[in-house]
């Protein structure tokens, strides 16, 4: 996440409706620093949801694979230690709550309305649309939905984040309030999803 997108993410969270902040897809914690700082300013918390095994694009053989994040004992990605260290080093452990879980599994049991939701989990069609369907209904009216890696031109990146961005706009429940790089920020204005 480039610094300009991180700062825009922070500002969007500070401008959100009352309620906790949530990010879907924490990876090593860079976005959690921006959102954790916003949570502290707001007197709330950030729930940082990630299974910490890496998305499809982080697996061996893919463009964004980082071999140093593979746990040699199990042979799988494990970003949790790096995430925890990032949050600790930023002094945000009191406002960033790591939730180590599969997003749809957690979502089946989630009941708290959200003031802010950041979707940056799996970028494949199934995970992106599933995160949208699972979490967007929890964003309260006046709340903010932020989506990362939205690329209108397919040559610039994958389509699913762009598709869920269009879905939100097409629902009539959201209006766009900001765009910085590949970050799109929308405010919930109604009940459609």
PDB file of C-alpha atoms in Angstrom:
ATOM      1  CA  UNK A   1       0.000   0.000   0.000  1.00  0.00           C
ATOM      2  CA  UNK A   2       1.579   3.265  -1.098  1.00  0.00           C
ATOM      3  CA  UNK A   3       1.716   6.031   1.537  1.00  0.00           C
ATOM      4  CA  UNK A   4      -0.853   8.225  -0.247  1.00  0.00           C
ATOM      5  CA  UNK A   5      -3.368   5.371  -0.218  1.00  0.00           C
ATOM      6  CA  UNK A   6      -2.573   4.617   3.431  1.00  0.00           C
ATOM      7  CA  UNK A   7      -3.153   8.232   4.438  1.00  0.00           C
ATOM      8  CA  UNK A   8      -6.415   8.318   2.455  1.00  0.00           C
ATOM      9  CA  UNK A   9      -7.459   5.095   4.196  1.00  0.00           C
ATOM     10  CA  UNK A  10      -6.710   6.660   7.586  1.00  0.00           C
ATOM     11  CA  UNK A  11      -8.666   9.814   6.749  1.00  0.00           C
ATOM     12  CA  UNK A  12     -11.650   7.797   5.468  1.00  0.00           C
ATOM     13  CA  UNK A  13     -11.729   5.797   8.705  1.00  0.00           C
ATOM     14  CA  UNK A  14     -11.609   8.957  10.830  1.00  0.00           C
ATOM     15  CA  UNK A  15     -14.576  10.262   8.816  1.00  0.00           C
ATOM     16  CA  UNK A  16     -16.646   7.087   9.327  1.00  0.00           C
ATOM     17  CA  UNK A  17     -19.824   6.639  11.345  1.00  0.00           C
ATOM     18  CA  UNK A  18     -19.644   5.508  14.962  1.00  0.00           C
ATOM     19  CA  UNK A  19     -18.716   1.894  15.522  1.00  0.00           C
ATOM     20  CA  UNK A  20     -15.677  -0.327  15.312  1.00  0.00           C
ATOM     21  CA  UNK A  21     -13.414  -0.465  12.272  1.00  0.00           C
ATOM     22  CA  UNK A  22     -12.779  -3.705  10.410  1.00  0.00           C
ATOM     23  CA  UNK A  23     -10.308  -4.766   7.787  1.00  0.00           C
ATOM     24  CA  UNK A  24     -10.600  -7.968   5.825  1.00  0.00           C
ATOM     25  CA  UNK A  25      -7.100  -8.984   4.811  1.00  0.00           C
ATOM     26  CA  UNK A  26      -4.312  -7.763   7.088  1.00  0.00           C
ATOM     27  CA  UNK A  27      -1.287  -9.561   5.610  1.00  0.00           C
ATOM     28  CA  UNK A  28       1.762  -8.130   7.446  1.00  0.00           C
ATOM     29  CA  UNK A  29      -0.023  -5.148   8.995  1.00  0.00           C
ATOM     30  CA  UNK A  30       0.769  -2.101   6.890  1.00  0.00           C
ATOM     31  CA  UNK A  31      -2.875  -1.043   6.511  1.00  0.00           C
ATOM     32  CA  UNK A  32      -3.470  -1.877  10.190  1.00  0.00           C
ATOM     33  CA  UNK A  33      -1.032   0.883  11.133  1.00  0.00           C
ATOM     34  CA  UNK A  34      -3.083   3.499   9.280  1.00  0.00           C
ATOM     35  CA  UNK A  35      -6.395   2.106  10.526  1.00  0.00           C
ATOM     36  CA  UNK A  36      -5.114   1.518  14.057  1.00  0.00           C
ATOM     37  CA  UNK A  37      -4.075   5.169  14.276  1.00  0.00           C
ATOM     38  CA  UNK A  38      -7.578   6.144  13.135  1.00  0.00           C
ATOM     39  CA  UNK A  39      -9.137   3.806  15.715  1.00  0.00           C
ATOM     40  CA  UNK A  40      -7.073   5.438  18.451  1.00  0.00           C
ATOM     41  CA  UNK A  41      -8.204   8.918  17.335  1.00  0.00           C
ATOM     42  CA  UNK A  42     -11.820   7.771  17.337  1.00  0.00           C
ATOM     43  CA  UNK A  43     -11.640   5.962  20.684  1.00  0.00           C
ATOM     44  CA  UNK A  44     -12.609   2.647  19.097  1.00  0.00           C
ATOM     45  CA  UNK A  45     -10.846  -0.492  17.870  1.00  0.00           C
ATOM     46  CA  UNK A  46      -9.840  -2.106  14.606  1.00  0.00           C
ATOM     47  CA  UNK A  47     -10.691  -5.760  14.090  1.00  0.00           C
ATOM     48  CA  UNK A  48      -8.000  -7.021  11.712  1.00  0.00           C
ATOM     49  CA  UNK A  49      -9.311 -10.233  10.143  1.00  0.00           C
ATOM     50  CA  UNK A  50      -6.956 -12.574   8.313  1.00  0.00           C
ATOM     51  CA  UNK A  51      -6.253 -16.318   8.310  1.00  0.00           C
ATOM     52  CA  UNK A  52      -2.573 -15.380   7.810  1.00  0.00           C
ATOM     53  CA  UNK A  53      -1.933 -18.158   5.285  1.00  0.00           C
ATOM     54  CA  UNK A  54      -1.766 -15.725   2.366  1.00  0.00           C
ATOM     55  CA  UNK A  55      -4.165 -15.134  -0.483  1.00  0.00           C
ATOM     56  CA  UNK A  56      -3.906 -17.001  -3.759  1.00  0.00           C
ATOM     57  CA  UNK A  57      -1.511 -14.403  -5.190  1.00  0.00           C
ATOM     58  CA  UNK A  58       0.863 -14.922  -2.229  1.00  0.00           C
ATOM     59  CA  UNK A  59       1.354 -18.652  -2.748  1.00  0.00           C
ATOM     60  CA  UNK A  60       4.489 -20.269  -4.171  1.00  0.00           C
ATOM     61  CA  UNK A  61       4.761 -19.788  -7.906  1.00  0.00           C
ATOM     62  CA  UNK A  62       2.682 -16.575  -7.935  1.00  0.00           C
ATOM     63  CA  UNK A  63       3.915 -13.040  -8.546  1.00  0.00           C
ATOM     64  CA  UNK A  64       3.532 -11.767  -4.971  1.00  0.00           C
ATOM     65  CA  UNK A  65       5.004 -14.785  -3.147  1.00  0.00           C
ATOM     66  CA  UNK A  66       7.458 -13.974  -0.360  1.00  0.00           C
ATOM     67  CA  UNK A  67       9.398 -17.141   0.541  1.00  0.00           C
ATOM     68  CA  UNK A  68      10.609 -15.630   3.834  1.00  0.00           C
ATOM     69  CA  UNK A  69       6.976 -15.705   5.061  1.00  0.00           C
ATOM     70  CA  UNK A  70       6.708 -19.485   4.754  1.00  0.00           C
ATOM     71  CA  UNK A  71       6.737 -21.368   8.052  1.00  0.00           C
ATOM     72  CA  UNK A  72       9.282 -24.137   7.395  1.00  0.00           C
ATOM     73  CA  UNK A  73       7.710 -26.396  10.021  1.00  0.00           C
ATOM     74  CA  UNK A  74       4.426 -26.642   8.095  1.00  0.00           C
ATOM     75  CA  UNK A  75       5.478 -25.474   4.624  1.00  0.00           C
ATOM     76  CA  UNK A  76       2.729 -22.834   4.440  1.00  0.00           C
ATOM     77  CA  UNK A  77       2.584 -19.052   4.528  1.00  0.00           C
ATOM     78  CA  UNK A  78       2.345 -17.565   8.018  1.00  0.00           C
ATOM     79  CA  UNK A  79       2.119 -13.781   8.148  1.00  0.00           C
ATOM     80  CA  UNK A  80       0.852 -13.611  11.743  1.00  0.00           C
ATOM     81  CA  UNK A  81       4.279 -13.158  13.389  1.00  0.00           C
ATOM     82  CA  UNK A  82       5.133 -10.302  11.013  1.00  0.00           C
ATOM     83  CA  UNK A  83       1.666  -8.750  11.536  1.00  0.00           C
ATOM     84  CA  UNK A  84       2.022  -8.919  15.328  1.00  0.00           C
ATOM     85  CA  UNK A  85       5.496  -7.389  15.191  1.00  0.00           C
ATOM     86  CA  UNK A  86       4.266  -4.549  12.932  1.00  0.00           C
ATOM     87  CA  UNK A  87       1.393  -3.710  15.300  1.00  0.00           C
ATOM     88  CA  UNK A  88       3.683  -3.939  18.338  1.00  0.00           C
ATOM     89  CA  UNK A  89       6.353  -1.723  16.798  1.00  0.00           C
ATOM     90  CA  UNK A  90       3.693   0.871  15.938  1.00  0.00           C
ATOM     91  CA  UNK A  91       2.461   0.903  19.555  1.00  0.00           C
ATOM     92  CA  UNK A  92      -1.064  -0.097  18.511  1.00  0.00           C
ATOM     93  CA  UNK A  93      -1.652  -3.348  20.378  1.00  0.00           C
ATOM     94  CA  UNK A  94      -4.304  -1.702  22.546  1.00  0.00           C
ATOM     95  CA  UNK A  95      -6.483  -0.715  19.550  1.00  0.00           C
ATOM     96  CA  UNK A  96      -5.736  -3.355  16.894  1.00  0.00           C
ATOM     97  CA  UNK A  97      -7.375  -6.699  17.595  1.00  0.00           C
ATOM     98  CA  UNK A  98      -5.989  -9.494  15.440  1.00  0.00           C
ATOM     99  CA  UNK A  99      -8.695 -11.959  14.511  1.00  0.00           C
ATOM    100  CA  UNK A 100      -7.102 -15.071  13.048  1.00  0.00           C
ATOM    101  CA  UNK A 101      -9.964 -16.535  11.090  1.00  0.00           C
ATOM    102  CA  UNK A 102     -11.347 -17.295   7.689  1.00  0.00           C
ATOM    103  CA  UNK A 103     -13.470 -14.259   6.785  1.00  0.00           C
ATOM    104  CA  UNK A 104     -16.702 -16.082   5.825  1.00  0.00           C
ATOM    105  CA  UNK A 105     -16.558 -18.329   8.895  1.00  0.00           C
ATOM    106  CA  UNK A 106     -16.223 -15.359  11.236  1.00  0.00           C
ATOM    107  CA  UNK A 107     -18.863 -13.470   9.273  1.00  0.00           C
ATOM    108  CA  UNK A 108     -21.486 -16.154   9.944  1.00  0.00           C
ATOM    109  CA  UNK A 109     -21.320 -15.256  13.634  1.00  0.00           C
ATOM    110  CA  UNK A 110     -20.654 -11.489  13.458  1.00  0.00           C
ATOM    111  CA  UNK A 111     -23.474  -9.218  14.713  1.00  0.00           C
ATOM    112  CA  UNK A 112     -21.856  -5.854  15.526  1.00  0.00           C
ATOM    113  CA  UNK A 113     -22.618  -2.954  13.141  1.00  0.00           C
ATOM    114  CA  UNK A 114     -19.484  -1.448  11.623  1.00  0.00           C
ATOM    115  CA  UNK A 115     -18.654   2.206  11.158  1.00  0.00           C
ATOM    116  CA  UNK A 116     -15.901   1.336   8.685  1.00  0.00           C
ATOM    117  CA  UNK A 117     -15.070  -1.678   6.530  1.00  0.00           C
ATOM    118  CA  UNK A 118     -11.905  -2.123   4.461  1.00  0.00           C
ATOM    119  CA  UNK A 119     -11.935  -5.021   1.989  1.00  0.00           C
ATOM    120  CA  UNK A 120      -8.464  -6.138   0.924  1.00  0.00           C
ATOM    121  CA  UNK A 121      -8.629  -9.919   1.267  1.00  0.00           C
ATOM    122  CA  UNK A 122      -8.399 -12.496  -1.484  1.00  0.00           C
ATOM    123  CA  UNK A 123      -8.542 -10.901  -4.926  1.00  0.00           C
ATOM    124  CA  UNK A 124      -9.920 -13.899  -6.800  1.00  0.00           C
ATOM    125  CA  UNK A 125     -13.577 -13.839  -7.881  1.00  0.00           C
ATOM    126  CA  UNK A 126     -14.880 -16.151  -5.162  1.00  0.00           C
ATOM    127  CA  UNK A 127     -13.103 -14.628  -2.133  1.00  0.00           C
ATOM    128  CA  UNK A 128     -13.682 -11.002  -3.171  1.00  0.00           C
ATOM    129  CA  UNK A 129     -17.415 -11.423  -3.818  1.00  0.00           C
ATOM    130  CA  UNK A 130     -17.798 -13.570  -0.702  1.00  0.00           C
ATOM    131  CA  UNK A 131     -16.161 -10.873   1.448  1.00  0.00           C
ATOM    132  CA  UNK A 132     -18.500  -8.305  -0.077  1.00  0.00           C
ATOM    133  CA  UNK A 133     -21.596 -10.451   0.568  1.00  0.00           C
ATOM    134  CA  UNK A 134     -20.488 -11.394   4.078  1.00  0.00           C
ATOM    135  CA  UNK A 135     -19.393  -8.015   5.435  1.00  0.00           C
ATOM    136  CA  UNK A 136     -21.091  -5.169   3.562  1.00  0.00           C
ATOM    137  CA  UNK A 137     -24.472  -5.826   5.257  1.00  0.00           C
ATOM    138  CA  UNK A 138     -22.776  -4.977   8.583  1.00  0.00           C
ATOM    139  CA  UNK A 139     -21.814  -1.439   7.508  1.00  0.00           C
ATOM    140  CA  UNK A 140     -24.225   0.966   9.169  1.00  0.00           C
ATOM    141  CA  UNK A 141     -25.876   3.836   7.280  1.00  0.00           C
ATOM    142  CA  UNK A 142     -23.359   6.689   7.337  1.00  0.00           C
ATOM    143  CA  UNK A 143     -20.539   4.147   7.566  1.00  0.00           C
ATOM    144  CA  UNK A 144     -17.689   3.845   5.112  1.00  0.00           C
ATOM    145  CA  UNK A 145     -16.710   1.026   2.777  1.00  0.00           C
ATOM    146  CA  UNK A 146     -13.161   1.128   1.402  1.00  0.00           C
ATOM    147  CA  UNK A 147     -11.955  -1.289  -1.269  1.00  0.00           C
ATOM    148  CA  UNK A 148      -8.311  -1.715  -2.228  1.00  0.00           C
ATOM    149  CA  UNK A 149      -6.798  -2.675  -5.591  1.00  0.00           C
ATOM    150  CA  UNK A 150      -9.653  -1.297  -7.694  1.00  0.00           C
ATOM    151  CA  UNK A 151      -8.349  -1.121 -11.251  1.00  0.00           C
ATOM    152  CA  UNK A 152     -10.811   0.004 -13.946  1.00  0.00           C
ATOM    153  CA  UNK A 153      -8.317  -1.026 -16.659  1.00  0.00           C
ATOM    154  CA  UNK A 154      -7.815  -4.829 -16.642  1.00  0.00           C
ATOM    155  CA  UNK A 155      -4.223  -4.307 -17.772  1.00  0.00           C
ATOM    156  CA  UNK A 156      -3.458  -2.733 -14.377  1.00  0.00           C
ATOM    157  CA  UNK A 157      -4.707  -5.518 -12.120  1.00  0.00           C
ATOM    158  CA  UNK A 158      -7.297  -8.137 -11.293  1.00  0.00           C
ATOM    159  CA  UNK A 159     -11.006  -7.580 -11.817  1.00  0.00           C
ATOM    160  CA  UNK A 160     -12.756  -8.803  -8.641  1.00  0.00           C
ATOM    161  CA  UNK A 161     -12.033  -5.736  -6.444  1.00  0.00           C
ATOM    162  CA  UNK A 162     -13.286  -3.542  -9.306  1.00  0.00           C
ATOM    163  CA  UNK A 163     -16.360  -5.760  -9.651  1.00  0.00           C
ATOM    164  CA  UNK A 164     -17.301  -5.428  -5.978  1.00  0.00           C
ATOM    165  CA  UNK A 165     -16.744  -1.678  -6.186  1.00  0.00           C
ATOM    166  CA  UNK A 166     -19.217  -1.554  -9.104  1.00  0.00           C
ATOM    167  CA  UNK A 167     -21.582  -3.790  -7.141  1.00  0.00           C
ATOM    168  CA  UNK A 168     -21.578  -1.364  -4.218  1.00  0.00           C
ATOM    169  CA  UNK A 169     -22.227   1.619  -6.478  1.00  0.00           C
ATOM    170  CA  UNK A 170     -24.912  -0.264  -8.398  1.00  0.00           C
ATOM    171  CA  UNK A 171     -26.733  -1.274  -5.229  1.00  0.00           C
ATOM    172  CA  UNK A 172     -27.935   2.272  -4.604  1.00  0.00           C
ATOM    173  CA  UNK A 173     -26.753   1.925  -1.003  1.00  0.00           C
ATOM    174  CA  UNK A 174     -23.379   3.633  -1.505  1.00  0.00           C
ATOM    175  CA  UNK A 175     -21.963   6.790  -3.012  1.00  0.00           C
ATOM    176  CA  UNK A 176     -18.308   7.305  -3.824  1.00  0.00           C
ATOM    177  CA  UNK A 177     -16.617   9.879  -1.614  1.00  0.00           C
ATOM    178  CA  UNK A 178     -12.980   9.371  -2.520  1.00  0.00           C
ATOM    179  CA  UNK A 179     -10.420   7.731  -4.785  1.00  0.00           C
ATOM    180  CA  UNK A 180      -6.661   7.628  -4.277  1.00  0.00           C
ATOM    181  CA  UNK A 181      -4.591   5.342  -6.472  1.00  0.00           C
ATOM    182  CA  UNK A 182      -6.322   1.971  -6.367  1.00  0.00           C
ATOM    183  CA  UNK A 183      -8.265   2.788  -3.169  1.00  0.00           C
ATOM    184  CA  UNK A 184     -11.978   3.572  -3.511  1.00  0.00           C
ATOM    185  CA  UNK A 185     -13.967   4.984  -0.603  1.00  0.00           C
ATOM    186  CA  UNK A 186     -17.765   4.905  -0.434  1.00  0.00           C
ATOM    187  CA  UNK A 187     -20.306   6.047   2.149  1.00  0.00           C
ATOM    188  CA  UNK A 188     -23.396   3.991   2.931  1.00  0.00           C
ATOM    189  CA  UNK A 189     -26.493   6.086   2.221  1.00  0.00           C
ATOM    190  CA  UNK A 190     -29.174   3.404   2.184  1.00  0.00           C
ATOM    191  CA  UNK A 191     -30.159  -0.190   2.820  1.00  0.00           C
ATOM    192  CA  UNK A 192     -29.449  -1.999  -0.465  1.00  0.00           C
ATOM    193  CA  UNK A 193     -26.424  -4.300  -0.701  1.00  0.00           C
TER     194      UNK A 193
END
